[in-house]
């Protein structure tokens, strides 16, 4: 398993009915903020309940809570964000017969699977990846419109394909 910024490995053989709290320390939060392009992460934690779903499969359900500061996509101002997301992970053994040239079909349930090798699953990395999905890549703050006007850029509504129709008088 590769080294991750926020690693909390759990032995899958001891996962049945286990409640786990994972929380990133200051150094881990700083490394994750850099990885995800955030100004800073003030808090990142998750409470999970682990259960076995087969001989070598495990599931984790719980809630992620995070507080972070993100830059506005337009004005670059700092915007504080609070996130609370439901979590569901299914950990399955890494497939050994994978051929990179072979076409495979995935259904919706397969997309939520996290492969692991050996006997340990990494809850920290799973939580970190869930945080990445919770980040709005186009977050705009209250100063975004002023920044657009100062740069000579109209609002997104003024530049869309129907912007030219906006000024038409369509009354009969």
mmCIF file with all atom_site columns, N, CA and C in Angstrom, residues 13-80:
data_model
loop_
_atom_site.group_PDB
_atom_site.id
_atom_site.type_symbol
_atom_site.label_atom_id
_atom_site.label_alt_id
_atom_site.label_comp_id
_atom_site.label_asym_id
_atom_site.label_entity_id
_atom_site.label_seq_id
_atom_site.pdbx_PDB_ins_code
_atom_site.Cartn_x
_atom_site.Cartn_y
_atom_site.Cartn_z
_atom_site.occupancy
_atom_site.B_iso_or_equiv
_atom_site.pdbx_formal_charge
_atom_site.auth_seq_id
_atom_site.auth_comp_id
_atom_site.auth_asym_id
_atom_site.auth_atom_id
_atom_site.pdbx_PDB_model_num
ATOM 1   N N  . UNK A 1 13 ? -9.760  -8.319  9.170  1.00 0.00 ? 13 UNK A N  1
ATOM 2   C CA . UNK A 1 13 ? -10.197 -9.493  9.928  1.00 0.00 ? 13 UNK A CA 1
ATOM 3   C C  . UNK A 1 13 ? -10.853 -9.105  11.250 1.00 0.00 ? 13 UNK A C  1
ATOM 4   N N  . UNK A 1 14 ? -10.662 -7.868  11.677 1.00 0.00 ? 14 UNK A N  1
ATOM 5   C CA . UNK A 1 14 ? -11.250 -7.399  12.931 1.00 0.00 ? 14 UNK A CA 1
ATOM 6   C C  . UNK A 1 14 ? -12.257 -6.274  12.693 1.00 0.00 ? 14 UNK A C  1
ATOM 7   N N  . UNK A 1 15 ? -12.872 -6.269  11.519 1.00 0.00 ? 15 UNK A N  1
ATOM 8   C CA . UNK A 1 15 ? -13.759 -5.168  11.145 1.00 0.00 ? 15 UNK A CA 1
ATOM 9   C C  . UNK A 1 15 ? -15.209 -5.381  11.545 1.00 0.00 ? 15 UNK A C  1
ATOM 10  N N  . UNK A 1 16 ? -15.603 -6.566  11.923 1.00 0.00 ? 16 UNK A N  1
ATOM 11  C CA . UNK A 1 16 ? -17.018 -6.845  12.186 1.00 0.00 ? 16 UNK A CA 1
ATOM 12  C C  . UNK A 1 16 ? -17.548 -6.071  13.385 1.00 0.00 ? 16 UNK A C  1
ATOM 13  N N  . UNK A 1 17 ? -18.556 -5.231  13.126 1.00 0.00 ? 17 UNK A N  1
ATOM 14  C CA . UNK A 1 17 ? -19.234 -4.506  14.193 1.00 0.00 ? 17 UNK A CA 1
ATOM 15  C C  . UNK A 1 17 ? -18.372 -3.493  14.923 1.00 0.00 ? 17 UNK A C  1
ATOM 16  N N  . UNK A 1 18 ? -17.348 -3.006  14.276 1.00 0.00 ? 18 UNK A N  1
ATOM 17  C CA . UNK A 1 18 ? -16.410 -2.099  14.935 1.00 0.00 ? 18 UNK A CA 1
ATOM 18  C C  . UNK A 1 18 ? -16.745 -0.644  14.603 1.00 0.00 ? 18 UNK A C  1
ATOM 19  N N  . UNK A 1 19 ? -16.890 0.183   15.632 1.00 0.00 ? 19 UNK A N  1
ATOM 20  C CA . UNK A 1 19 ? -17.086 1.622   15.446 1.00 0.00 ? 19 UNK A CA 1
ATOM 21  C C  . UNK A 1 19 ? -15.708 2.283   15.429 1.00 0.00 ? 19 UNK A C  1
ATOM 22  N N  . UNK A 1 20 ? -15.484 3.131   14.426 1.00 0.00 ? 20 UNK A N  1
ATOM 23  C CA . UNK A 1 20 ? -14.180 3.768   14.268 1.00 0.00 ? 20 UNK A CA 1
ATOM 24  C C  . UNK A 1 20 ? -14.369 5.269   14.081 1.00 0.00 ? 20 UNK A C  1
ATOM 25  N N  . UNK A 1 21 ? -13.582 6.041   14.802 1.00 0.00 ? 21 UNK A N  1
ATOM 26  C CA . UNK A 1 21 ? -13.537 7.492   14.623 1.00 0.00 ? 21 UNK A CA 1
ATOM 27  C C  . UNK A 1 21 ? -12.171 7.813   14.033 1.00 0.00 ? 21 UNK A C  1
ATOM 28  N N  . UNK A 1 22 ? -12.140 8.471   12.881 1.00 0.00 ? 22 UNK A N  1
ATOM 29  C CA . UNK A 1 22 ? -10.873 8.894   12.283 1.00 0.00 ? 22 UNK A CA 1
ATOM 30  C C  . UNK A 1 22 ? -10.867 10.415  12.218 1.00 0.00 ? 22 UNK A C  1
ATOM 31  N N  . UNK A 1 23 ? -9.737  10.986  12.576 1.00 0.00 ? 23 UNK A N  1
ATOM 32  C CA . UNK A 1 23 ? -9.605  12.441  12.589 1.00 0.00 ? 23 UNK A CA 1
ATOM 33  C C  . UNK A 1 23 ? -8.202  12.807  12.141 1.00 0.00 ? 23 UNK A C  1
ATOM 34  N N  . UNK A 1 24 ? -8.111  13.741  11.215 1.00 0.00 ? 24 UNK A N  1
ATOM 35  C CA . UNK A 1 24 ? -6.815  14.164  10.694 1.00 0.00 ? 24 UNK A CA 1
ATOM 36  C C  . UNK A 1 24 ? -6.162  15.151  11.654 1.00 0.00 ? 24 UNK A C  1
ATOM 37  N N  . UNK A 1 25 ? -4.859  14.973  11.866 1.00 0.00 ? 25 UNK A N  1
ATOM 38  C CA . UNK A 1 25 ? -4.125  15.928  12.702 1.00 0.00 ? 25 UNK A CA 1
ATOM 39  C C  . UNK A 1 25 ? -3.698  17.127  11.852 1.00 0.00 ? 25 UNK A C  1
ATOM 40  N N  . UNK A 1 26 ? -3.036  18.081  12.472 1.00 0.00 ? 26 UNK A N  1
ATOM 41  C CA . UNK A 1 26 ? -2.685  19.329  11.790 1.00 0.00 ? 26 UNK A CA 1
ATOM 42  C C  . UNK A 1 26 ? -1.813  19.094  10.554 1.00 0.00 ? 26 UNK A C  1
ATOM 43  N N  . UNK A 1 27 ? -0.797  18.248  10.671 1.00 0.00 ? 27 UNK A N  1
ATOM 44  C CA . UNK A 1 27 ? 0.098   17.979  9.536  1.00 0.00 ? 27 UNK A CA 1
ATOM 45  C C  . UNK A 1 27 ? -0.657  17.283  8.403  1.00 0.00 ? 27 UNK A C  1
ATOM 46  N N  . UNK A 1 28 ? -1.525  16.349  8.752  1.00 0.00 ? 28 UNK A N  1
ATOM 47  C CA . UNK A 1 28 ? -2.312  15.645  7.730  1.00 0.00 ? 28 UNK A CA 1
ATOM 48  C C  . UNK A 1 28 ? -3.275  16.602  7.034  1.00 0.00 ? 28 UNK A C  1
ATOM 49  N N  . UNK A 1 29 ? -3.897  17.489  7.800  1.00 0.00 ? 29 UNK A N  1
ATOM 50  C CA . UNK A 1 29 ? -4.819  18.462  7.201  1.00 0.00 ? 29 UNK A CA 1
ATOM 51  C C  . UNK A 1 29 ? -4.078  19.404  6.261  1.00 0.00 ? 29 UNK A C  1
ATOM 52  N N  . UNK A 1 30 ? -2.875  19.832  6.644  1.00 0.00 ? 30 UNK A N  1
ATOM 53  C CA . UNK A 1 30 ? -2.079  20.717  5.787  1.00 0.00 ? 30 UNK A CA 1
ATOM 54  C C  . UNK A 1 30 ? -1.703  20.012  4.482  1.00 0.00 ? 30 UNK A C  1
ATOM 55  N N  . UNK A 1 31 ? -1.306  18.752  4.577  1.00 0.00 ? 31 UNK A N  1
ATOM 56  C CA . UNK A 1 31 ? -0.940  17.993  3.375  1.00 0.00 ? 31 UNK A CA 1
ATOM 57  C C  . UNK A 1 31 ? -2.149  17.776  2.473  1.00 0.00 ? 31 UNK A C  1
ATOM 58  N N  . UNK A 1 32 ? -3.306  17.477  3.059  1.00 0.00 ? 32 UNK A N  1
ATOM 59  C CA . UNK A 1 32 ? -4.521  17.293  2.258  1.00 0.00 ? 32 UNK A CA 1
ATOM 60  C C  . UNK A 1 32 ? -4.973  18.603  1.632  1.00 0.00 ? 32 UNK A C  1
ATOM 61  N N  . UNK A 1 33 ? -4.839  19.719  2.346  1.00 0.00 ? 33 UNK A N  1
ATOM 62  C CA . UNK A 1 33 ? -5.201  21.022  1.780  1.00 0.00 ? 33 UNK A CA 1
ATOM 63  C C  . UNK A 1 33 ? -4.359  21.303  0.536  1.00 0.00 ? 33 UNK A C  1
ATOM 64  N N  . UNK A 1 34 ? -3.076  20.990  0.609  1.00 0.00 ? 34 UNK A N  1
ATOM 65  C CA . UNK A 1 34 ? -2.198  21.173  -0.552 1.00 0.00 ? 34 UNK A CA 1
ATOM 66  C C  . UNK A 1 34 ? -2.626  20.248  -1.694 1.00 0.00 ? 34 UNK A C  1
ATOM 67  N N  . UNK A 1 35 ? -2.894  19.005  -1.382 1.00 0.00 ? 35 UNK A N  1
ATOM 68  C CA . UNK A 1 35 ? -3.306  18.017  -2.387 1.00 0.00 ? 35 UNK A CA 1
ATOM 69  C C  . UNK A 1 35 ? -4.585  18.436  -3.108 1.00 0.00 ? 35 UNK A C  1
ATOM 70  N N  . UNK A 1 36 ? -5.547  19.000  -2.363 1.00 0.00 ? 36 UNK A N  1
ATOM 71  C CA . UNK A 1 36 ? -6.844  19.343  -2.944 1.00 0.00 ? 36 UNK A CA 1
ATOM 72  C C  . UNK A 1 36 ? -6.956  20.808  -3.360 1.00 0.00 ? 36 UNK A C  1
ATOM 73  N N  . UNK A 1 37 ? -5.894  21.590  -3.235 1.00 0.00 ? 37 UNK A N  1
ATOM 74  C CA . UNK A 1 37 ? -5.917  22.983  -3.657 1.00 0.00 ? 37 UNK A CA 1
ATOM 75  C C  . UNK A 1 37 ? -6.769  23.877  -2.770 1.00 0.00 ? 37 UNK A C  1
ATOM 76  N N  . UNK A 1 38 ? -6.818  23.567  -1.483 1.00 0.00 ? 38 UNK A N  1
ATOM 77  C CA . UNK A 1 38 ? -7.583  24.370  -0.531 1.00 0.00 ? 38 UNK A CA 1
ATOM 78  C C  . UNK A 1 38 ? -6.646  25.315  0.215  1.00 0.00 ? 38 UNK A C  1
ATOM 79  N N  . UNK A 1 39 ? -7.191  26.405  0.735  1.00 0.00 ? 39 UNK A N  1
ATOM 80  C CA . UNK A 1 39 ? -6.392  27.323  1.541  1.00 0.00 ? 39 UNK A CA 1
ATOM 81  C C  . UNK A 1 39 ? -5.969  26.618  2.826  1.00 0.00 ? 39 UNK A C  1
ATOM 82  N N  . UNK A 1 40 ? -6.929  25.992  3.506  1.00 0.00 ? 40 UNK A N  1
ATOM 83  C CA . UNK A 1 40 ? -6.620  25.212  4.708  1.00 0.00 ? 40 UNK A CA 1
ATOM 84  C C  . UNK A 1 40 ? -7.811  24.330  5.053  1.00 0.00 ? 40 UNK A C  1
ATOM 85  N N  . UNK A 1 41 ? -7.520  23.292  5.810  1.00 0.00 ? 41 UNK A N  1
ATOM 86  C CA . UNK A 1 41 ? -8.553  22.422  6.370  1.00 0.00 ? 41 UNK A CA 1
ATOM 87  C C  . UNK A 1 41 ? -8.444  22.563  7.883  1.00 0.00 ? 41 UNK A C  1
ATOM 88  N N  . UNK A 1 42 ? -9.514  23.040  8.504  1.00 0.00 ? 42 UNK A N  1
ATOM 89  C CA . UNK A 1 42 ? -9.520  23.240  9.957  1.00 0.00 ? 42 UNK A CA 1
ATOM 90  C C  . UNK A 1 42 ? -9.914  21.974  10.699 1.00 0.00 ? 42 UNK A C  1
ATOM 91  N N  . UNK A 1 43 ? -10.756 21.162  10.074 1.00 0.00 ? 43 UNK A N  1
ATOM 92  C CA . UNK A 1 43 ? -11.236 19.942  10.721 1.00 0.00 ? 43 UNK A CA 1
ATOM 93  C C  . UNK A 1 43 ? -11.579 18.916  9.648  1.00 0.00 ? 43 UNK A C  1
ATOM 94  N N  . UNK A 1 44 ? -11.207 17.685  9.887  1.00 0.00 ? 44 UNK A N  1
ATOM 95  C CA . UNK A 1 44 ? -11.601 16.572  9.027  1.00 0.00 ? 44 UNK A CA 1
ATOM 96  C C  . UNK A 1 44 ? -11.726 15.347  9.913  1.00 0.00 ? 44 UNK A C  1
ATOM 97  N N  . UNK A 1 45 ? -12.950 14.839  10.019 1.00 0.00 ? 45 UNK A N  1
ATOM 98  C CA . UNK A 1 45 ? -13.186 13.666  10.847 1.00 0.00 ? 45 UNK A CA 1
ATOM 99  C C  . UNK A 1 45 ? -14.346 12.871  10.275 1.00 0.00 ? 45 UNK A C  1
ATOM 100 N N  . UNK A 1 46 ? -14.389 11.613  10.670 1.00 0.00 ? 46 UNK A N  1
ATOM 101 C CA . UNK A 1 46 ? -15.483 10.738  10.250 1.00 0.00 ? 46 UNK A CA 1
ATOM 102 C C  . UNK A 1 46 ? -15.726 9.703   11.332 1.00 0.00 ? 46 UNK A C  1
ATOM 103 N N  . UNK A 1 47 ? -16.990 9.400   11.526 1.00 0.00 ? 47 UNK A N  1
ATOM 104 C CA . UNK A 1 47 ? -17.398 8.307   12.402 1.00 0.00 ? 47 UNK A CA 1
ATOM 105 C C  . UNK A 1 47 ? -17.957 7.213   11.508 1.00 0.00 ? 47 UNK A C  1
ATOM 106 N N  . UNK A 1 48 ? -17.391 6.026   11.624 1.00 0.00 ? 48 UNK A N  1
ATOM 107 C CA . UNK A 1 48 ? -17.751 4.917   10.744 1.00 0.00 ? 48 UNK A CA 1
ATOM 108 C C  . UNK A 1 48 ? -18.093 3.670   11.544 1.00 0.00 ? 48 UNK A C  1
ATOM 109 N N  . UNK A 1 49 ? -19.002 2.881   11.008 1.00 0.00 ? 49 UNK A N  1
ATOM 110 C CA . UNK A 1 49 ? -19.316 1.561   11.558 1.00 0.00 ? 49 UNK A CA 1
ATOM 111 C C  . UNK A 1 49 ? -18.888 0.547   10.505 1.00 0.00 ? 49 UNK A C  1
ATOM 112 N N  . UNK A 1 50 ? -18.012 -0.366  10.906 1.00 0.00 ? 50 UNK A N  1
ATOM 113 C CA . UNK A 1 50 ? -17.487 -1.375  9.988  1.00 0.00 ? 50 UNK A CA 1
ATOM 114 C C  . UNK A 1 50 ? -18.222 -2.687  10.171 1.00 0.00 ? 50 UNK A C  1
ATOM 115 N N  . UNK A 1 51 ? -18.493 -3.350  9.051  1.00 0.00 ? 51 UNK A N  1
ATOM 116 C CA . UNK A 1 51 ? -19.104 -4.677  9.070  1.00 0.00 ? 51 UNK A CA 1
ATOM 117 C C  . UNK A 1 51 ? -18.519 -5.496  7.946  1.00 0.00 ? 51 UNK A C  1
ATOM 118 N N  . UNK A 1 52 ? -18.365 -6.767  8.184  1.00 0.00 ? 52 UNK A N  1
ATOM 119 C CA . UNK A 1 52 ? -17.914 -7.692  7.143  1.00 0.00 ? 52 UNK A CA 1
ATOM 120 C C  . UNK A 1 52 ? -19.092 -8.003  6.244  1.00 0.00 ? 52 UNK A C  1
ATOM 121 N N  . UNK A 1 53 ? -18.842 -8.082  4.956  1.00 0.00 ? 53 UNK A N  1
ATOM 122 C CA . UNK A 1 53 ? -19.902 -8.430  4.011  1.00 0.00 ? 53 UNK A CA 1
ATOM 123 C C  . UNK A 1 53 ? -19.510 -9.643  3.182  1.00 0.00 ? 53 UNK A C  1
ATOM 124 N N  . UNK A 1 54 ? -18.597 -10.395 3.669  1.00 0.00 ? 54 UNK A N  1
ATOM 125 C CA . UNK A 1 54 ? -18.094 -11.590 3.005  1.00 0.00 ? 54 UNK A CA 1
ATOM 126 C C  . UNK A 1 54 ? -16.819 -12.000 3.716  1.00 0.00 ? 54 UNK A C  1
ATOM 127 N N  . UNK A 1 55 ? -16.192 -13.046 3.200  1.00 0.00 ? 55 UNK A N  1
ATOM 128 C CA . UNK A 1 55 ? -14.972 -13.520 3.857  1.00 0.00 ? 55 UNK A CA 1
ATOM 129 C C  . UNK A 1 55 ? -13.875 -12.464 3.860  1.00 0.00 ? 55 UNK A C  1
ATOM 130 N N  . UNK A 1 56 ? -13.718 -11.759 2.748  1.00 0.00 ? 56 UNK A N  1
ATOM 131 C CA . UNK A 1 56 ? -12.660 -10.752 2.651  1.00 0.00 ? 56 UNK A CA 1
ATOM 132 C C  . UNK A 1 56 ? -13.196 -9.381  2.288  1.00 0.00 ? 56 UNK A C  1
ATOM 133 N N  . UNK A 1 57 ? -14.513 -9.207  2.268  1.00 0.00 ? 57 UNK A N  1
ATOM 134 C CA . UNK A 1 57 ? -15.119 -7.917  1.955  1.00 0.00 ? 57 UNK A CA 1
ATOM 135 C C  . UNK A 1 57 ? -15.564 -7.235  3.241  1.00 0.00 ? 57 UNK A C  1
ATOM 136 N N  . UNK A 1 58 ? -15.551 -5.915  3.226  1.00 0.00 ? 58 UNK A N  1
ATOM 137 C CA . UNK A 1 58 ? -16.029 -5.149  4.383  1.00 0.00 ? 58 UNK A CA 1
ATOM 138 C C  . UNK A 1 58 ? -16.747 -3.909  3.881  1.00 0.00 ? 58 UNK A C  1
ATOM 139 N N  . UNK A 1 59 ? -17.675 -3.434  4.691  1.00 0.00 ? 59 UNK A N  1
ATOM 140 C CA . UNK A 1 59 ? -18.394 -2.201  4.386  1.00 0.00 ? 59 UNK A CA 1
ATOM 141 C C  . UNK A 1 59 ? -18.215 -1.238  5.544  1.00 0.00 ? 59 UNK A C  1
ATOM 142 N N  . UNK A 1 60 ? -18.172 0.036   5.218  1.00 0.00 ? 60 UNK A N  1
ATOM 143 C CA . UNK A 1 60 ? -18.091 1.085   6.236  1.00 0.00 ? 60 UNK A CA 1
ATOM 144 C C  . UNK A 1 60 ? -19.163 2.118   5.924  1.00 0.00 ? 60 UNK A C  1
ATOM 145 N N  . UNK A 1 61 ? -19.958 2.443   6.928  1.00 0.00 ? 61 UNK A N  1
ATOM 146 C CA . UNK A 1 61 ? -20.996 3.467   6.788  1.00 0.00 ? 61 UNK A CA 1
ATOM 147 C C  . UNK A 1 61 ? -20.805 4.489   7.892  1.00 0.00 ? 61 UNK A C  1
ATOM 148 N N  . UNK A 1 62 ? -21.084 5.741   7.561  1.00 0.00 ? 62 UNK A N  1
ATOM 149 C CA . UNK A 1 62 ? -20.961 6.768   8.580  1.00 0.00 ? 62 UNK A CA 1
ATOM 150 C C  . UNK A 1 62 ? -21.128 8.156   8.014  1.00 0.00 ? 62 UNK A C  1
ATOM 151 N N  . UNK A 1 63 ? -20.479 9.110   8.672  1.00 0.00 ? 63 UNK A N  1
ATOM 152 C CA . UNK A 1 63 ? -20.609 10.515  8.302  1.00 0.00 ? 63 UNK A CA 1
ATOM 153 C C  . UNK A 1 63 ? -19.248 11.193  8.337  1.00 0.00 ? 63 UNK A C  1
ATOM 154 N N  . UNK A 1 64 ? -18.985 11.981  7.311  1.00 0.00 ? 64 UNK A N  1
ATOM 155 C CA . UNK A 1 64 ? -17.790 12.810  7.230  1.00 0.00 ? 64 UNK A CA 1
ATOM 156 C C  . UNK A 1 64 ? -18.176 14.224  7.646  1.00 0.00 ? 64 UNK A C  1
ATOM 157 N N  . UNK A 1 65 ? -17.341 14.843  8.464  1.00 0.00 ? 65 UNK A N  1
ATOM 158 C CA . UNK A 1 65 ? -17.519 16.242  8.830  1.00 0.00 ? 65 UNK A CA 1
ATOM 159 C C  . UNK A 1 65 ? -16.201 16.961  8.557  1.00 0.00 ? 65 UNK A C  1
ATOM 160 N N  . UNK A 1 66 ? -16.306 18.104  7.876  1.00 0.00 ? 66 UNK A N  1
ATOM 161 C CA . UNK A 1 66 ? -15.097 18.850  7.544  1.00 0.00 ? 66 UNK A CA 1
ATOM 162 C C  . UNK A 1 66 ? -15.377 20.343  7.569  1.00 0.00 ? 66 UNK A C  1
ATOM 163 N N  . UNK A 1 67 ? -14.369 21.088  7.964  1.00 0.00 ? 67 UNK A N  1
ATOM 164 C CA . UNK A 1 67 ? -14.376 22.548  7.892  1.00 0.00 ? 67 UNK A CA 1
ATOM 165 C C  . UNK A 1 67 ? -13.120 22.935  7.135  1.00 0.00 ? 67 UNK A C  1
ATOM 166 N N  . UNK A 1 68 ? -13.294 23.693  6.056  1.00 0.00 ? 68 UNK A N  1
ATOM 167 C CA . UNK A 1 68 ? -12.135 24.095  5.280  1.00 0.00 ? 68 UNK A CA 1
ATOM 168 C C  . UNK A 1 68 ? -12.364 25.462  4.667  1.00 0.00 ? 68 UNK A C  1
ATOM 169 N N  . UNK A 1 69 ? -11.288 26.057  4.182  1.00 0.00 ? 69 UNK A N  1
ATOM 170 C CA . UNK A 1 69 ? -11.343 27.350  3.510  1.00 0.00 ? 69 UNK A CA 1
ATOM 171 C C  . UNK A 1 69 ? -10.900 27.126  2.078  1.00 0.00 ? 69 UNK A C  1
ATOM 172 N N  . UNK A 1 70 ? -11.736 27.592  1.168  1.00 0.00 ? 70 UNK A N  1
ATOM 173 C CA . UNK A 1 70 ? -11.511 27.396  -0.256 1.00 0.00 ? 70 UNK A CA 1
ATOM 174 C C  . UNK A 1 70 ? -11.489 28.757  -0.934 1.00 0.00 ? 70 UNK A C  1
ATOM 175 N N  . UNK A 1 71 ? -10.716 28.901  -1.988 1.00 0.00 ? 71 UNK A N  1
ATOM 176 C CA . UNK A 1 71 ? -10.677 30.147  -2.742 1.00 0.00 ? 71 UNK A CA 1
ATOM 177 C C  . UNK A 1 71 ? -11.845 30.217  -3.709 1.00 0.00 ? 71 UNK A C  1
ATOM 178 N N  . UNK A 1 72 ? -12.422 31.413  -3.824 1.00 0.00 ? 72 UNK A N  1
ATOM 179 C CA . UNK A 1 72 ? -13.480 31.647  -4.804 1.00 0.00 ? 72 UNK A CA 1
ATOM 180 C C  . UNK A 1 72 ? -12.897 31.427  -6.199 1.00 0.00 ? 72 UNK A C  1
ATOM 181 N N  . UNK A 1 73 ? -13.635 30.778  -7.065 1.00 0.00 ? 73 UNK A N  1
ATOM 182 C CA . UNK A 1 73 ? -13.167 30.473  -8.417 1.00 0.00 ? 73 UNK A CA 1
ATOM 183 C C  . UNK A 1 73 ? -13.019 31.733  -9.266 1.00 0.00 ? 73 UNK A C  1
ATOM 184 N N  . UNK A 1 74 ? -13.670 32.839  -8.876 1.00 0.00 ? 74 UNK A N  1
ATOM 185 C CA . UNK A 1 74 ? -13.632 34.070  -9.661 1.00 0.00 ? 74 UNK A CA 1
ATOM 186 C C  . UNK A 1 74 ? -12.763 35.135  -9.007 1.00 0.00 ? 74 UNK A C  1
ATOM 187 N N  . UNK A 1 75 ? -13.022 35.437  -7.738 1.00 0.00 ? 75 UNK A N  1
ATOM 188 C CA . UNK A 1 75 ? -12.339 36.551  -7.070 1.00 0.00 ? 75 UNK A CA 1
ATOM 189 C C  . UNK A 1 75 ? -11.138 36.122  -6.238 1.00 0.00 ? 75 UNK A C  1
ATOM 190 N N  . UNK A 1 76 ? -10.959 34.841  -6.020 1.00 0.00 ? 76 UNK A N  1
ATOM 191 C CA . UNK A 1 76 ? -9.878  34.270  -5.205 1.00 0.00 ? 76 UNK A CA 1
ATOM 192 C C  . UNK A 1 76 ? -9.992  34.633  -3.728 1.00 0.00 ? 76 UNK A C  1
ATOM 193 N N  . UNK A 1 77 ? -11.150 35.149  -3.296 1.00 0.00 ? 77 UNK A N  1
ATOM 194 C CA . UNK A 1 77 ? -11.344 35.431  -1.870 1.00 0.00 ? 77 UNK A CA 1
ATOM 195 C C  . UNK A 1 77 ? -11.496 34.118  -1.115 1.00 0.00 ? 77 UNK A C  1
ATOM 196 N N  . UNK A 1 78 ? -11.147 34.134  0.148  1.00 0.00 ? 78 UNK A N  1
ATOM 197 C CA . UNK A 1 78 ? -11.271 32.947  0.987  1.00 0.00 ? 78 UNK A CA 1
ATOM 198 C C  . UNK A 1 78 ? -12.721 32.755  1.416  1.00 0.00 ? 78 UNK A C  1
ATOM 199 N N  . UNK A 1 79 ? -13.224 31.545  1.251  1.00 0.00 ? 79 UNK A N  1
ATOM 200 C CA . UNK A 1 79 ? -14.605 31.224  1.606  1.00 0.00 ? 79 UNK A CA 1
ATOM 201 C C  . UNK A 1 79 ? -14.583 30.047  2.575  1.00 0.00 ? 79 UNK A C  1
ATOM 202 N N  . UNK A 1 80 ? -15.096 30.239  3.788  1.00 0.00 ? 80 UNK A N  1
ATOM 203 C CA . UNK A 1 80 ? -15.184 29.113  4.717  1.00 0.00 ? 80 UNK A CA 1
ATOM 204 C C  . UNK A 1 80 ? -16.312 28.165  4.311  1.00 0.00 ? 80 UNK A C  1
#
